[in-house]
């Protein structure tokens, strides 16, 4: 079956530090990959996506590249801000299946 | 209103109560979902509706009863819940297609069962 594995949190960084949150996946088909972000007290918001191998998704300074050879979709940002503090979820949508498979989420705490 | 809305945002209920959660999407989508988000656990898919027909039910206890009267509305009827059912319940919608499935989420209903 499908699965998504994310690095355990919380990740605590100082403002302007470089961020990497690792995500690897297992899927039977050719999935699309997503990063969602959940700010305190809110639902999930789509941050970025990639639909095929070697695609790079980007939004708000965050990037992730779909690596089929390593089955990974790591999230990166060059300089984090306090406002980036949230929980980040990696997810996949497998071909022909409507529902998403989510990772367990990684909490990011950015300190001023 | 735009996007996906959920009401109520917070709900406290006793184990013998009956209540309903409501979700409404204003995106013209044809698929809707209920997820459960418990502390320190991955999001759990509960139900999927496509074109108002339930197409997925992930072994959810019968004390949770979904209803999808039309493509814009989704309900989750609750009765005789247990304290372990306390969680954030998230609704999502998407335009199901042959390609990827981008889901849009509501803000959730924080449920506490006493």
Short mmCIF file of C-alpha atoms in Angstrom, two decimals:
data_model
loop_
_atom_site.label_atom_id
_atom_site.label_comp_id
_atom_site.label_asym_id
_atom_site.label_seq_id
_atom_site.Cartn_x
_atom_site.Cartn_y
_atom_site.Cartn_z
CA UNK A 1 0.00 0.00 0.00
CA UNK A 2 0.90 3.67 -0.09
CA UNK A 3 2.73 5.39 2.72
CA UNK A 4 4.48 8.66 3.49
CA UNK A 5 7.27 9.03 6.02
CA UNK A 6 8.32 12.39 7.40
CA UNK A 7 11.07 13.32 9.77
CA UNK A 8 10.04 13.55 13.41
CA UNK A 9 9.61 16.98 14.90
CA UNK A 10 9.61 19.43 16.33
CA UNK A 11 12.17 21.23 14.24
CA UNK A 12 13.37 24.37 16.00
CA UNK A 13 15.26 26.99 14.02
CA UNK A 14 16.33 30.57 14.39
CA UNK A 15 14.95 33.17 12.03
CA UNK A 16 16.75 33.26 8.64
CA UNK A 17 18.05 29.71 9.06
CA UNK A 18 17.87 27.15 6.25
CA UNK A 19 15.06 24.62 6.48
CA UNK A 20 14.86 21.05 5.27
CA UNK A 21 12.02 18.70 6.16
CA UNK A 22 12.53 15.22 4.77
CA UNK A 23 9.74 13.23 3.14
CA UNK A 24 9.92 9.83 1.49
CA UNK A 25 7.09 7.82 0.03
CA UNK A 26 6.01 4.39 -1.09
CA UNK A 27 3.44 4.10 -3.84
CA UNK A 28 2.30 1.49 -6.31
CA UNK A 29 1.71 3.85 -9.22
CA UNK A 30 2.93 7.27 -10.29
CA UNK A 31 1.70 9.56 -7.57
CA UNK A 32 1.38 13.29 -7.36
CA UNK A 33 3.08 14.78 -4.32
CA UNK A 34 2.03 17.64 -2.08
CA UNK A 35 3.13 19.67 0.89
CA UNK A 36 0.37 21.06 3.10
CA UNK A 37 0.81 23.50 5.97
CA UNK A 38 -1.36 23.84 9.05
CA UNK A 39 -1.09 27.03 11.07
CA UNK A 40 -2.26 26.98 14.71
CA UNK A 41 -6.02 26.67 14.98
CA UNK A 42 -6.56 26.31 11.25
CA UNK A 43 -7.13 23.61 8.65
CA UNK A 44 -4.62 22.43 6.09
CA UNK A 45 -3.56 24.67 3.23
CA UNK A 46 -1.86 23.46 0.10
CA UNK A 47 1.69 24.85 0.06
CA UNK A 48 3.07 23.32 -3.14
CA UNK A 49 2.72 20.34 -5.42
CA UNK A 50 4.51 18.29 -8.10
CA UNK A 51 2.78 15.91 -10.43
CA UNK A 52 5.63 14.05 -12.12
CA UNK A 53 9.25 13.09 -11.64
CA UNK A 54 11.77 15.95 -11.60
CA UNK A 55 9.03 18.57 -11.20
CA UNK A 56 9.83 21.29 -8.69
CA UNK A 57 6.97 22.79 -6.72
CA UNK A 58 7.48 26.21 -5.18
CA UNK A 59 5.48 28.76 -3.22
CA UNK A 60 6.24 31.50 -0.65
CA UNK A 61 9.96 30.71 -0.79
CA UNK A 62 9.44 26.99 -0.15
CA UNK A 63 10.56 24.42 -2.71
CA UNK A 64 10.39 20.66 -3.14
CA UNK A 65 11.58 18.47 -6.02
CA UNK A 66 9.93 15.19 -6.96
CA UNK A 67 12.78 12.62 -6.95
CA UNK A 68 11.57 9.31 -8.31
CA UNK A 69 14.95 7.60 -7.97
CA UNK A 70 15.05 8.24 -4.23
CA UNK A 71 11.22 8.34 -3.76
CA UNK A 72 11.60 11.64 -1.95
CA UNK A 73 9.99 15.07 -1.86
CA UNK A 74 11.98 17.08 0.68
CA UNK A 75 10.75 20.55 1.62
CA UNK A 76 13.30 23.38 1.70
CA UNK A 77 13.38 27.07 2.40
CA UNK A 78 16.45 29.24 2.32
CA UNK A 79 15.51 31.65 5.11
CA UNK A 80 12.68 30.89 7.52
CA UNK A 81 10.60 33.47 9.34
CA UNK A 82 8.73 33.33 12.63
CA UNK A 83 5.50 33.32 10.61
CA UNK A 84 6.52 29.98 9.07
CA UNK A 85 5.96 28.27 12.41
CA UNK A 86 3.36 25.60 11.68
CA UNK A 87 2.92 21.89 11.08
CA UNK A 88 3.94 20.67 7.63
CA UNK A 89 2.42 17.58 6.05
CA UNK A 90 3.75 15.66 3.09
CA UNK A 91 1.09 13.79 1.09
CA UNK A 92 0.64 11.76 -2.03
CA UNK A 93 -2.23 11.08 -4.39
CA UNK A 94 -1.87 7.80 -6.20
CA UNK A 95 -3.12 7.31 -9.73
CA UNK A 96 -6.79 6.41 -9.82
CA UNK A 97 -7.39 6.91 -6.10
CA UNK A 98 -9.19 9.96 -4.83
CA UNK A 99 -7.94 10.17 -1.28
CA UNK A 100 -4.61 11.51 -0.16
CA UNK A 101 -2.15 9.59 1.97
CA UNK A 102 -0.55 11.87 4.55
CA UNK A 103 2.60 11.71 6.57
CA UNK A 104 2.42 12.26 10.31
CA UNK A 105 3.38 15.93 10.06
CA UNK A 106 6.45 17.86 11.21
CA UNK A 107 6.11 20.79 13.57
CA UNK A 108 8.38 23.73 12.76
CA UNK A 109 9.13 26.32 15.41
CA UNK A 110 11.03 29.41 14.30
CA UNK A 111 12.46 31.60 17.04
CA UNK A 112 13.24 35.30 16.59
CA UNK B 1 -18.17 32.87 1.25
CA UNK B 2 -15.36 31.18 -0.55
CA UNK B 3 -13.47 27.94 -0.19
CA UNK B 4 -14.53 25.28 2.29
CA UNK B 5 -16.37 26.23 5.46
CA UNK B 6 -17.13 24.11 8.49
CA UNK B 7 -19.53 24.62 11.38
CA UNK B 8 -19.35 24.60 14.27
CA UNK B 9 -15.67 25.38 14.81
CA UNK B 10 -15.79 23.95 18.32
CA UNK B 11 -18.14 21.37 19.83
CA UNK B 12 -18.30 19.82 23.28
CA UNK B 13 -20.70 16.93 23.73
CA UNK B 14 -21.51 14.18 26.15
CA UNK B 15 -21.38 10.53 25.22
CA UNK B 16 -25.17 10.29 24.98
CA UNK B 17 -25.67 13.36 22.80
CA UNK B 18 -26.45 13.52 19.11
CA UNK B 19 -24.86 16.28 17.08
CA UNK B 20 -23.93 17.00 13.47
CA UNK B 21 -20.95 18.61 11.81
CA UNK B 22 -21.54 20.58 8.64
CA UNK B 23 -19.24 21.26 5.71
CA UNK B 24 -19.93 23.44 2.69
CA UNK B 25 -17.73 23.97 -0.33
CA UNK B 26 -18.05 26.95 -2.69
CA UNK B 27 -15.53 25.72 -5.26
CA UNK B 28 -17.77 23.79 -7.64
CA UNK B 29 -16.07 20.52 -6.74
CA UNK B 30 -17.64 17.08 -7.09
CA UNK B 31 -15.87 15.13 -4.36
CA UNK B 32 -15.88 15.67 -0.59
CA UNK B 33 -14.02 14.04 2.28
CA UNK B 34 -14.04 13.70 6.05
CA UNK B 35 -10.71 13.30 7.86
CA UNK B 36 -9.97 12.83 11.54
CA UNK B 37 -6.89 14.48 13.01
CA UNK B 38 -5.90 13.20 16.44
CA UNK B 39 -2.92 14.35 18.44
CA UNK B 40 0.34 12.75 17.32
CA UNK B 41 -1.29 10.63 14.63
CA UNK B 42 -1.41 10.99 10.84
CA UNK B 43 -4.59 12.30 9.30
CA UNK B 44 -7.06 9.47 9.01
CA UNK B 45 -9.39 9.38 6.04
CA UNK B 46 -12.92 8.54 7.18
CA UNK B 47 -15.24 8.91 4.20
CA UNK B 48 -15.13 9.91 0.54
CA UNK B 49 -18.08 11.07 -1.50
CA UNK B 50 -17.93 11.47 -5.25
CA UNK B 51 -20.92 12.89 -7.11
CA UNK B 52 -22.88 12.53 -3.85
CA UNK B 53 -22.23 8.81 -3.66
CA UNK B 54 -20.13 7.34 -0.88
CA UNK B 55 -17.19 5.67 -2.56
CA UNK B 56 -14.95 5.02 0.41
CA UNK B 57 -15.52 4.16 4.05
CA UNK B 58 -12.38 3.36 5.98
CA UNK B 59 -13.69 1.06 8.70
CA UNK B 60 -15.23 3.92 10.62
CA UNK B 61 -17.45 2.98 13.61
CA UNK B 62 -21.17 3.25 12.99
CA UNK B 63 -21.48 6.01 15.60
CA UNK B 64 -20.21 8.25 12.77
CA UNK B 65 -22.76 8.61 9.98
CA UNK B 66 -22.00 10.77 6.93
CA UNK B 67 -24.52 12.39 4.65
CA UNK B 68 -24.00 14.16 1.34
CA UNK B 69 -27.29 15.66 0.13
CA UNK B 70 -25.69 17.49 -2.79
CA UNK B 71 -22.25 18.20 -4.18
CA UNK B 72 -21.80 21.33 -2.05
CA UNK B 73 -22.75 19.98 1.37
CA UNK B 74 -21.41 17.24 3.58
CA UNK B 75 -22.53 16.31 7.08
CA UNK B 76 -21.14 14.05 9.76
CA UNK B 77 -23.80 12.89 12.20
CA UNK B 78 -22.49 11.88 15.61
CA UNK B 79 -24.17 9.75 18.28
CA UNK B 80 -23.03 7.91 21.40
CA UNK B 81 -19.43 8.94 20.90
CA UNK B 82 -16.52 7.91 23.08
CA UNK B 83 -13.88 10.17 24.66
CA UNK B 84 -11.29 8.78 22.22
CA UNK B 85 -13.34 10.33 19.41
CA UNK B 86 -12.19 13.76 20.57
CA UNK B 87 -10.21 15.21 17.68
CA UNK B 88 -10.15 17.81 14.94
CA UNK B 89 -12.49 16.79 12.12
CA UNK B 90 -11.49 18.17 8.77
CA UNK B 91 -13.59 18.39 5.65
CA UNK B 92 -12.03 18.67 2.19
CA UNK B 93 -13.22 18.90 -1.38
CA UNK B 94 -11.70 18.33 -4.79
CA UNK B 95 -12.48 18.14 -8.45
CA UNK B 96 -11.94 14.45 -9.02
CA UNK B 97 -10.37 13.77 -12.36
CA UNK B 98 -8.10 11.34 -14.08
CA UNK B 99 -5.09 13.34 -13.02
CA UNK B 100 -3.83 14.41 -9.65
CA UNK B 101 -6.18 15.16 -6.82
CA UNK B 102 -5.65 18.53 -5.15
CA UNK B 103 -7.78 18.80 -2.07
CA UNK B 104 -8.93 21.98 -0.38
CA UNK B 105 -9.53 21.84 3.35
CA UNK B 106 -11.85 23.59 5.71
CA UNK B 107 -10.68 24.97 9.07
CA UNK B 108 -11.98 21.96 10.96
CA UNK B 109 -14.30 21.33 13.90
CA UNK B 110 -12.58 20.75 17.22
CA UNK B 111 -14.67 18.07 18.94
CA UNK B 112 -14.41 17.23 22.63
CA UNK B 113 -16.36 14.25 23.98
CA UNK B 114 -16.83 14.25 27.74
#
